[in-house]
């Protein structure tokens, strides 16, 4: 590489780093305005970021339009903001788009589109989408009914709508990657499901550790998550899910590290 090319590369990297730093600072400023309940100013600051295709800013604007912060409640606008963020690959927004399609909020009800967006979010390991797809017989709780949570939101999606409870059984936590096989209404139902899967897939399920943990989100029915595995990497976990879906026709999703959000 010539000295000129190397210099240009260094300048490009420096410019990119500066742009990212400025974007992060702008987001933090908008977040502080929101936390201080200066919603009109916060909305303007997030809009400036959204105009630069900032996925999280679009998701936040969707939430603000949904709950009437910085302006009147506008579900159609909320859906459009969420959709922009979802198309950029932001899993929490993909989940919200799915909910709005399922409930017919701000958009015509479309169960097929809801399934598509739930799946997109679940494919990234987004827990609420995985819960929805592994509990098909239970109705989804609409986040639109959770207005009070918006006021204390900490701008760290997806934690704003999530409230984890202690494990239902004292099973030590494993550090490996897990998959979720069910979200059942009772602990016993989750354990029964695992026994069925073990009967169907004796070779694949042998010696795999399981965890049944209780979860209850705000304004949401209590569920018990059946999670399996101590997989060393994501491809290994996906291979197990492929076997489950092929041989037993049951849903299976790799659970992502929530720190990524």
PDB file of C-alpha atoms in Angstrom:
ATOM      1  CA  UNK A   1       0.000   0.000   0.000  1.00  0.00           C
ATOM      2  CA  UNK A   2       1.390   3.410  -0.965  1.00  0.00           C
ATOM      3  CA  UNK A   3       1.891   6.155   1.604  1.00  0.00           C
ATOM      4  CA  UNK A   4      -0.906   8.164  -0.028  1.00  0.00           C
ATOM      5  CA  UNK A   5      -3.338   5.248   0.152  1.00  0.00           C
ATOM      6  CA  UNK A   6      -2.407   4.584   3.769  1.00  0.00           C
ATOM      7  CA  UNK A   7      -2.920   8.241   4.647  1.00  0.00           C
ATOM      8  CA  UNK A   8      -6.334   8.284   2.969  1.00  0.00           C
ATOM      9  CA  UNK A   9      -7.330   5.135   4.840  1.00  0.00           C
ATOM     10  CA  UNK A  10      -6.299   6.676   8.161  1.00  0.00           C
ATOM     11  CA  UNK A  11      -8.288   9.826   7.373  1.00  0.00           C
ATOM     12  CA  UNK A  12     -11.337   7.744   6.449  1.00  0.00           C
ATOM     13  CA  UNK A  13     -11.143   5.755   9.689  1.00  0.00           C
ATOM     14  CA  UNK A  14     -10.727   8.940  11.708  1.00  0.00           C
ATOM     15  CA  UNK A  15     -13.696  10.584   9.988  1.00  0.00           C
ATOM     16  CA  UNK A  16     -15.867   7.519  10.586  1.00  0.00           C
ATOM     17  CA  UNK A  17     -14.889   7.403  14.255  1.00  0.00           C
ATOM     18  CA  UNK A  18     -15.643  11.110  14.661  1.00  0.00           C
ATOM     19  CA  UNK A  19     -19.049  10.707  13.004  1.00  0.00           C
ATOM     20  CA  UNK A  20     -19.913   7.788  15.294  1.00  0.00           C
ATOM     21  CA  UNK A  21     -18.795   9.765  18.346  1.00  0.00           C
ATOM     22  CA  UNK A  22     -20.915  12.750  17.324  1.00  0.00           C
ATOM     23  CA  UNK A  23     -23.910  10.461  16.715  1.00  0.00           C
ATOM     24  CA  UNK A  24     -23.477   8.871  20.142  1.00  0.00           C
ATOM     25  CA  UNK A  25     -23.253  12.287  21.787  1.00  0.00           C
ATOM     26  CA  UNK A  26     -26.403  13.432  19.976  1.00  0.00           C
ATOM     27  CA  UNK A  27     -28.263  10.319  21.119  1.00  0.00           C
ATOM     28  CA  UNK A  28     -27.180  10.851  24.723  1.00  0.00           C
ATOM     29  CA  UNK A  29     -28.374  14.458  24.547  1.00  0.00           C
ATOM     30  CA  UNK A  30     -31.769  13.349  23.224  1.00  0.00           C
ATOM     31  CA  UNK A  31     -31.969  10.676  25.927  1.00  0.00           C
ATOM     32  CA  UNK A  32     -31.282  13.200  28.680  1.00  0.00           C
ATOM     33  CA  UNK A  33     -34.020  15.467  27.330  1.00  0.00           C
ATOM     34  CA  UNK A  34     -36.407  12.521  27.441  1.00  0.00           C
ATOM     35  CA  UNK A  35     -35.431  11.542  30.977  1.00  0.00           C
ATOM     36  CA  UNK A  36     -36.091  15.096  32.133  1.00  0.00           C
ATOM     37  CA  UNK A  37     -39.541  14.852  30.463  1.00  0.00           C
ATOM     38  CA  UNK A  38     -38.763  17.574  27.933  1.00  0.00           C
ATOM     39  CA  UNK A  39     -40.634  15.532  25.357  1.00  0.00           C
ATOM     40  CA  UNK A  40     -40.980  18.154  22.621  1.00  0.00           C
ATOM     41  CA  UNK A  41     -37.243  18.889  22.673  1.00  0.00           C
ATOM     42  CA  UNK A  42     -36.418  15.175  22.923  1.00  0.00           C
ATOM     43  CA  UNK A  43     -38.632  14.406  19.943  1.00  0.00           C
ATOM     44  CA  UNK A  44     -36.860  17.044  17.847  1.00  0.00           C
ATOM     45  CA  UNK A  45     -33.469  15.638  18.845  1.00  0.00           C
ATOM     46  CA  UNK A  46     -34.473  12.060  18.027  1.00  0.00           C
ATOM     47  CA  UNK A  47     -35.972  13.210  14.711  1.00  0.00           C
ATOM     48  CA  UNK A  48     -32.607  14.681  13.719  1.00  0.00           C
ATOM     49  CA  UNK A  49     -31.034  11.278  14.337  1.00  0.00           C
ATOM     50  CA  UNK A  50     -33.864   9.431  12.587  1.00  0.00           C
ATOM     51  CA  UNK A  51     -33.251  11.554   9.500  1.00  0.00           C
ATOM     52  CA  UNK A  52     -29.774   9.979   9.473  1.00  0.00           C
ATOM     53  CA  UNK A  53     -31.364   6.483   9.549  1.00  0.00           C
ATOM     54  CA  UNK A  54     -30.587   5.914  13.237  1.00  0.00           C
ATOM     55  CA  UNK A  55     -32.493   2.705  14.025  1.00  0.00           C
ATOM     56  CA  UNK A  56     -32.847   3.194  17.785  1.00  0.00           C
ATOM     57  CA  UNK A  57     -33.978   6.796  17.349  1.00  0.00           C
ATOM     58  CA  UNK A  58     -36.714   5.643  14.975  1.00  0.00           C
ATOM     59  CA  UNK A  59     -37.833   3.028  17.509  1.00  0.00           C
ATOM     60  CA  UNK A  60     -37.962   5.613  20.278  1.00  0.00           C
ATOM     61  CA  UNK A  61     -39.980   7.981  18.100  1.00  0.00           C
ATOM     62  CA  UNK A  62     -42.380   5.121  17.468  1.00  0.00           C
ATOM     63  CA  UNK A  63     -42.829   4.670  21.198  1.00  0.00           C
ATOM     64  CA  UNK A  64     -43.319   8.402  21.761  1.00  0.00           C
ATOM     65  CA  UNK A  65     -45.966   8.617  19.039  1.00  0.00           C
ATOM     66  CA  UNK A  66     -47.663   5.542  20.460  1.00  0.00           C
ATOM     67  CA  UNK A  67     -47.936   7.031  23.943  1.00  0.00           C
ATOM     68  CA  UNK A  68     -48.479  10.680  22.987  1.00  0.00           C
ATOM     69  CA  UNK A  69     -45.184  12.080  24.237  1.00  0.00           C
ATOM     70  CA  UNK A  70     -44.127  15.292  22.506  1.00  0.00           C
ATOM     71  CA  UNK A  71     -47.410  15.368  20.584  1.00  0.00           C
ATOM     72  CA  UNK A  72     -50.803  13.661  20.306  1.00  0.00           C
ATOM     73  CA  UNK A  73     -51.106   9.874  20.191  1.00  0.00           C
ATOM     74  CA  UNK A  74     -50.673   8.798  16.568  1.00  0.00           C
ATOM     75  CA  UNK A  75     -50.634   5.037  16.038  1.00  0.00           C
ATOM     76  CA  UNK A  76     -50.163   5.320  12.279  1.00  0.00           C
ATOM     77  CA  UNK A  77     -47.065   7.454  12.761  1.00  0.00           C
ATOM     78  CA  UNK A  78     -45.868   5.129  15.515  1.00  0.00           C
ATOM     79  CA  UNK A  79     -46.105   2.179  13.149  1.00  0.00           C
ATOM     80  CA  UNK A  80     -44.171   4.041  10.444  1.00  0.00           C
ATOM     81  CA  UNK A  81     -41.336   4.901  12.834  1.00  0.00           C
ATOM     82  CA  UNK A  82     -41.181   1.341  14.150  1.00  0.00           C
ATOM     83  CA  UNK A  83     -41.207  -0.032  10.606  1.00  0.00           C
ATOM     84  CA  UNK A  84     -38.262   2.174   9.569  1.00  0.00           C
ATOM     85  CA  UNK A  85     -36.301   0.863  12.540  1.00  0.00           C
ATOM     86  CA  UNK A  86     -37.396  -2.728  11.900  1.00  0.00           C
ATOM     87  CA  UNK A  87     -36.278  -2.586   8.278  1.00  0.00           C
ATOM     88  CA  UNK A  88     -32.866  -1.469   9.514  1.00  0.00           C
ATOM     89  CA  UNK A  89     -32.675  -4.743  11.435  1.00  0.00           C
ATOM     90  CA  UNK A  90     -33.413  -3.500  14.969  1.00  0.00           C
ATOM     91  CA  UNK A  91     -34.995  -6.467  16.762  1.00  0.00           C
ATOM     92  CA  UNK A  92     -37.010  -4.571  19.421  1.00  0.00           C
ATOM     93  CA  UNK A  93     -38.671  -2.551  16.645  1.00  0.00           C
ATOM     94  CA  UNK A  94     -39.315  -5.714  14.634  1.00  0.00           C
ATOM     95  CA  UNK A  95     -41.187  -7.065  17.648  1.00  0.00           C
ATOM     96  CA  UNK A  96     -43.273  -3.879  17.974  1.00  0.00           C
ATOM     97  CA  UNK A  97     -44.158  -3.995  14.260  1.00  0.00           C
ATOM     98  CA  UNK A  98     -45.316  -7.591  14.743  1.00  0.00           C
ATOM     99  CA  UNK A  99     -47.482  -6.623  17.723  1.00  0.00           C
ATOM    100  CA  UNK A 100     -49.095  -3.767  15.790  1.00  0.00           C
ATOM    101  CA  UNK A 101     -49.813  -6.030  12.809  1.00  0.00           C
ATOM    102  CA  UNK A 102     -51.285  -8.652  15.139  1.00  0.00           C
ATOM    103  CA  UNK A 103     -53.466  -6.144  17.006  1.00  0.00           C
ATOM    104  CA  UNK A 104     -54.307  -3.974  13.979  1.00  0.00           C
ATOM    105  CA  UNK A 105     -52.906  -0.857  15.652  1.00  0.00           C
ATOM    106  CA  UNK A 106     -51.862   1.898  13.255  1.00  0.00           C
ATOM    107  CA  UNK A 107     -52.019  -0.563  10.371  1.00  0.00           C
ATOM    108  CA  UNK A 108     -54.488  -3.076   8.967  1.00  0.00           C
ATOM    109  CA  UNK A 109     -54.456  -6.325  10.923  1.00  0.00           C
ATOM    110  CA  UNK A 110     -52.310  -8.919   9.159  1.00  0.00           C
ATOM    111  CA  UNK A 111     -51.408 -12.134  10.966  1.00  0.00           C
ATOM    112  CA  UNK A 112     -49.030 -13.225   8.209  1.00  0.00           C
ATOM    113  CA  UNK A 113     -47.006 -10.013   8.518  1.00  0.00           C
ATOM    114  CA  UNK A 114     -47.089 -10.333  12.298  1.00  0.00           C
ATOM    115  CA  UNK A 115     -45.592 -13.816  12.030  1.00  0.00           C
ATOM    116  CA  UNK A 116     -42.930 -12.554   9.619  1.00  0.00           C
ATOM    117  CA  UNK A 117     -41.773  -9.801  11.962  1.00  0.00           C
ATOM    118  CA  UNK A 118     -41.962 -11.950  15.105  1.00  0.00           C
ATOM    119  CA  UNK A 119     -39.739 -14.424  13.285  1.00  0.00           C
ATOM    120  CA  UNK A 120     -37.286 -11.708  12.207  1.00  0.00           C
ATOM    121  CA  UNK A 121     -36.903 -10.560  15.814  1.00  0.00           C
ATOM    122  CA  UNK A 122     -36.690 -14.115  17.152  1.00  0.00           C
ATOM    123  CA  UNK A 123     -33.987 -14.957  14.611  1.00  0.00           C
ATOM    124  CA  UNK A 124     -31.860 -12.324  16.356  1.00  0.00           C
ATOM    125  CA  UNK A 125     -32.524 -13.935  19.729  1.00  0.00           C
ATOM    126  CA  UNK A 126     -35.021 -11.300  20.929  1.00  0.00           C
ATOM    127  CA  UNK A 127     -36.657 -12.926  23.950  1.00  0.00           C
ATOM    128  CA  UNK A 128     -40.155 -11.455  23.741  1.00  0.00           C
ATOM    129  CA  UNK A 129     -40.503 -12.591  20.132  1.00  0.00           C
ATOM    130  CA  UNK A 130     -39.238 -16.053  21.053  1.00  0.00           C
ATOM    131  CA  UNK A 131     -41.793 -16.198  23.868  1.00  0.00           C
ATOM    132  CA  UNK A 132     -44.567 -15.280  21.445  1.00  0.00           C
ATOM    133  CA  UNK A 133     -43.544 -17.896  18.901  1.00  0.00           C
ATOM    134  CA  UNK A 134     -43.156 -20.652  21.478  1.00  0.00           C
ATOM    135  CA  UNK A 135     -46.548 -20.042  23.118  1.00  0.00           C
ATOM    136  CA  UNK A 136     -48.923 -20.005  20.123  1.00  0.00           C
ATOM    137  CA  UNK A 137     -51.976 -20.883  22.220  1.00  0.00           C
ATOM    138  CA  UNK A 138     -51.652 -17.863  24.505  1.00  0.00           C
ATOM    139  CA  UNK A 139     -52.718 -14.344  23.442  1.00  0.00           C
ATOM    140  CA  UNK A 140     -50.017 -11.717  23.132  1.00  0.00           C
ATOM    141  CA  UNK A 141     -50.186  -8.862  25.614  1.00  0.00           C
ATOM    142  CA  UNK A 142     -50.303  -5.567  23.769  1.00  0.00           C
ATOM    143  CA  UNK A 143     -47.534  -3.173  24.759  1.00  0.00           C
ATOM    144  CA  UNK A 144     -49.877  -0.354  23.737  1.00  0.00           C
ATOM    145  CA  UNK A 145     -51.653  -0.917  27.065  1.00  0.00           C
ATOM    146  CA  UNK A 146     -48.478  -0.174  29.006  1.00  0.00           C
ATOM    147  CA  UNK A 147     -48.511   3.620  28.817  1.00  0.00           C
ATOM    148  CA  UNK A 148     -47.350   4.070  32.396  1.00  0.00           C
ATOM    149  CA  UNK A 149     -44.045   2.314  31.673  1.00  0.00           C
ATOM    150  CA  UNK A 150     -43.047   4.878  29.075  1.00  0.00           C
ATOM    151  CA  UNK A 151     -42.648   7.560  31.745  1.00  0.00           C
ATOM    152  CA  UNK A 152     -39.941   5.649  33.554  1.00  0.00           C
ATOM    153  CA  UNK A 153     -38.264   4.218  30.488  1.00  0.00           C
ATOM    154  CA  UNK A 154     -34.466   4.117  30.764  1.00  0.00           C
ATOM    155  CA  UNK A 155     -33.754   4.306  27.023  1.00  0.00           C
ATOM    156  CA  UNK A 156     -32.093   0.908  27.032  1.00  0.00           C
ATOM    157  CA  UNK A 157     -34.313  -1.144  24.721  1.00  0.00           C
ATOM    158  CA  UNK A 158     -35.637  -3.750  25.167  1.00  0.00           C
ATOM    159  CA  UNK A 159     -35.525  -3.470  28.971  1.00  0.00           C
ATOM    160  CA  UNK A 160     -38.288  -0.860  29.122  1.00  0.00           C
ATOM    161  CA  UNK A 161     -41.038  -3.454  28.942  1.00  0.00           C
ATOM    162  CA  UNK A 162     -39.280  -6.359  30.647  1.00  0.00           C
ATOM    163  CA  UNK A 163     -39.352  -7.518  34.262  1.00  0.00           C
ATOM    164  CA  UNK A 164     -37.528 -10.767  34.939  1.00  0.00           C
ATOM    165  CA  UNK A 165     -38.410 -12.878  37.972  1.00  0.00           C
ATOM    166  CA  UNK A 166     -36.170 -15.374  39.798  1.00  0.00           C
ATOM    167  CA  UNK A 167     -35.889 -18.912  38.403  1.00  0.00           C
ATOM    168  CA  UNK A 168     -38.737 -21.202  39.382  1.00  0.00           C
ATOM    169  CA  UNK A 169     -36.252 -23.874  40.446  1.00  0.00           C
ATOM    170  CA  UNK A 170     -32.765 -23.482  41.940  1.00  0.00           C
ATOM    171  CA  UNK A 171     -30.935 -24.688  38.833  1.00  0.00           C
ATOM    172  CA  UNK A 172     -27.472 -23.100  38.542  1.00  0.00           C
ATOM    173  CA  UNK A 173     -27.058 -20.812  35.557  1.00  0.00           C
ATOM    174  CA  UNK A 174     -24.865 -22.116  32.752  1.00  0.00           C
ATOM    175  CA  UNK A 175     -22.644 -19.853  30.709  1.00  0.00           C
ATOM    176  CA  UNK A 176     -23.123 -21.631  27.375  1.00  0.00           C
ATOM    177  CA  UNK A 177     -25.538 -20.630  24.628  1.00  0.00           C
ATOM    178  CA  UNK A 178     -29.123 -21.806  25.098  1.00  0.00           C
ATOM    179  CA  UNK A 179     -32.144 -22.461  22.916  1.00  0.00           C
ATOM    180  CA  UNK A 180     -35.766 -21.915  23.886  1.00  0.00           C
ATOM    181  CA  UNK A 181     -38.250 -24.692  23.201  1.00  0.00           C
ATOM    182  CA  UNK A 182     -41.351 -23.397  24.913  1.00  0.00           C
ATOM    183  CA  UNK A 183     -43.079 -20.684  26.907  1.00  0.00           C
ATOM    184  CA  UNK A 184     -45.723 -22.494  28.922  1.00  0.00           C
ATOM    185  CA  UNK A 185     -48.400 -21.386  31.374  1.00  0.00           C
ATOM    186  CA  UNK A 186     -47.072 -23.651  34.162  1.00  0.00           C
ATOM    187  CA  UNK A 187     -43.742 -25.094  35.258  1.00  0.00           C
ATOM    188  CA  UNK A 188     -45.119 -28.640  35.005  1.00  0.00           C
ATOM    189  CA  UNK A 189     -46.204 -28.028  31.405  1.00  0.00           C
ATOM    190  CA  UNK A 190     -42.678 -26.889  30.532  1.00  0.00           C
ATOM    191  CA  UNK A 191     -41.170 -30.010  32.101  1.00  0.00           C
ATOM    192  CA  UNK A 192     -43.720 -32.227  30.335  1.00  0.00           C
ATOM    193  CA  UNK A 193     -42.791 -30.601  27.030  1.00  0.00           C
ATOM    194  CA  UNK A 194     -39.123 -31.433  27.613  1.00  0.00           C
ATOM    195  CA  UNK A 195     -40.006 -35.062  28.332  1.00  0.00           C
ATOM    196  CA  UNK A 196     -41.909 -35.241  25.044  1.00  0.00           C
ATOM    197  CA  UNK A 197     -38.973 -33.774  23.141  1.00  0.00           C
ATOM    198  CA  UNK A 198     -36.564 -36.196  24.815  1.00  0.00           C
ATOM    199  CA  UNK A 199     -38.788 -39.087  23.751  1.00  0.00           C
ATOM    200  CA  UNK A 200     -38.846 -37.764  20.178  1.00  0.00           C
ATOM    201  CA  UNK A 201     -35.127 -36.924  20.008  1.00  0.00           C
ATOM    202  CA  UNK A 202     -33.265 -39.234  22.403  1.00  0.00           C
ATOM    203  CA  UNK A 203     -29.878 -38.860  20.712  1.00  0.00           C
ATOM    204  CA  UNK A 204     -29.968 -35.084  20.268  1.00  0.00           C
ATOM    205  CA  UNK A 205     -31.296 -34.285  23.748  1.00  0.00           C
ATOM    206  CA  UNK A 206     -29.208 -36.696  25.802  1.00  0.00           C
ATOM    207  CA  UNK A 207     -27.210 -35.052  28.623  1.00  0.00           C
ATOM    208  CA  UNK A 208     -28.329 -31.532  27.722  1.00  0.00           C
ATOM    209  CA  UNK A 209     -28.959 -29.354  30.802  1.00  0.00           C
ATOM    210  CA  UNK A 210     -32.340 -27.625  31.023  1.00  0.00           C
ATOM    211  CA  UNK A 211     -33.608 -24.518  32.772  1.00  0.00           C
ATOM    212  CA  UNK A 212     -37.239 -23.697  33.542  1.00  0.00           C
ATOM    213  CA  UNK A 213     -37.484 -20.050  34.541  1.00  0.00           C
ATOM    214  CA  UNK A 214     -40.468 -17.920  35.432  1.00  0.00           C
ATOM    215  CA  UNK A 215     -41.076 -14.638  33.599  1.00  0.00           C
ATOM    216  CA  UNK A 216     -43.803 -12.035  33.934  1.00  0.00           C
ATOM    217  CA  UNK A 217     -43.750  -8.804  31.977  1.00  0.00           C
ATOM    218  CA  UNK A 218     -45.894  -5.829  32.885  1.00  0.00           C
ATOM    219  CA  UNK A 219     -49.561  -6.418  31.993  1.00  0.00           C
ATOM    220  CA  UNK A 220     -48.600  -9.886  30.746  1.00  0.00           C
ATOM    221  CA  UNK A 221     -49.549 -13.384  31.831  1.00  0.00           C
ATOM    222  CA  UNK A 222     -46.922 -15.348  33.756  1.00  0.00           C
ATOM    223  CA  UNK A 223     -45.013 -17.864  31.636  1.00  0.00           C
ATOM    224  CA  UNK A 224     -42.368 -20.508  32.247  1.00  0.00           C
ATOM    225  CA  UNK A 225     -39.559 -20.588  29.702  1.00  0.00           C
ATOM    226  CA  UNK A 226     -38.091 -23.962  28.782  1.00  0.00           C
ATOM    227  CA  UNK A 227     -34.470 -23.428  27.776  1.00  0.00           C
ATOM    228  CA  UNK A 228     -31.998 -26.118  26.913  1.00  0.00           C
ATOM    229  CA  UNK A 229     -28.316 -26.385  26.395  1.00  0.00           C
ATOM    230  CA  UNK A 230     -24.838 -25.445  27.191  1.00  0.00           C
ATOM    231  CA  UNK A 231     -23.873 -25.041  23.529  1.00  0.00           C
ATOM    232  CA  UNK A 232     -20.384 -23.745  22.878  1.00  0.00           C
ATOM    233  CA  UNK A 233     -21.340 -21.645  19.847  1.00  0.00           C
ATOM    234  CA  UNK A 234     -24.344 -20.369  17.894  1.00  0.00           C
ATOM    235  CA  UNK A 235     -23.937 -22.748  14.893  1.00  0.00           C
ATOM    236  CA  UNK A 236     -24.029 -25.720  17.273  1.00  0.00           C
ATOM    237  CA  UNK A 237     -27.219 -24.380  18.876  1.00  0.00           C
ATOM    238  CA  UNK A 238     -28.775 -23.777  15.458  1.00  0.00           C
ATOM    239  CA  UNK A 239     -27.935 -27.335  14.401  1.00  0.00           C
ATOM    240  CA  UNK A 240     -29.826 -28.608  17.439  1.00  0.00           C
ATOM    241  CA  UNK A 241     -32.809 -26.386  16.571  1.00  0.00           C
ATOM    242  CA  UNK A 242     -32.745 -27.667  12.998  1.00  0.00           C
ATOM    243  CA  UNK A 243     -32.958 -31.226  14.322  1.00  0.00           C
ATOM    244  CA  UNK A 244     -35.845 -30.350  16.627  1.00  0.00           C
ATOM    245  CA  UNK A 245     -37.811 -28.606  13.894  1.00  0.00           C
ATOM    246  CA  UNK A 246     -37.139 -31.352  11.349  1.00  0.00           C
ATOM    247  CA  UNK A 247     -37.831 -34.384  13.527  1.00  0.00           C
ATOM    248  CA  UNK A 248     -40.472 -33.143  15.968  1.00  0.00           C
ATOM    249  CA  UNK A 249     -41.899 -30.117  14.116  1.00  0.00           C
ATOM    250  CA  UNK A 250     -41.638 -28.006  17.263  1.00  0.00           C
ATOM    251  CA  UNK A 251     -40.390 -24.389  17.326  1.00  0.00           C
ATOM    252  CA  UNK A 252     -36.861 -23.811  18.572  1.00  0.00           C
ATOM    253  CA  UNK A 253     -34.953 -20.519  18.829  1.00  0.00           C
ATOM    254  CA  UNK A 254     -31.407 -19.610  19.802  1.00  0.00           C
ATOM    255  CA  UNK A 255     -31.481 -17.107  22.659  1.00  0.00           C
ATOM    256  CA  UNK A 256     -29.155 -14.166  22.121  1.00  0.00           C
ATOM    257  CA  UNK A 257     -27.079 -12.358  24.715  1.00  0.00           C
ATOM    258  CA  UNK A 258     -29.310  -9.430  25.701  1.00  0.00           C
ATOM    259  CA  UNK A 259     -26.255  -7.250  26.296  1.00  0.00           C
ATOM    260  CA  UNK A 260     -26.177  -6.662  22.540  1.00  0.00           C
ATOM    261  CA  UNK A 261     -29.284  -4.453  22.743  1.00  0.00           C
TER     262      UNK A 261
END
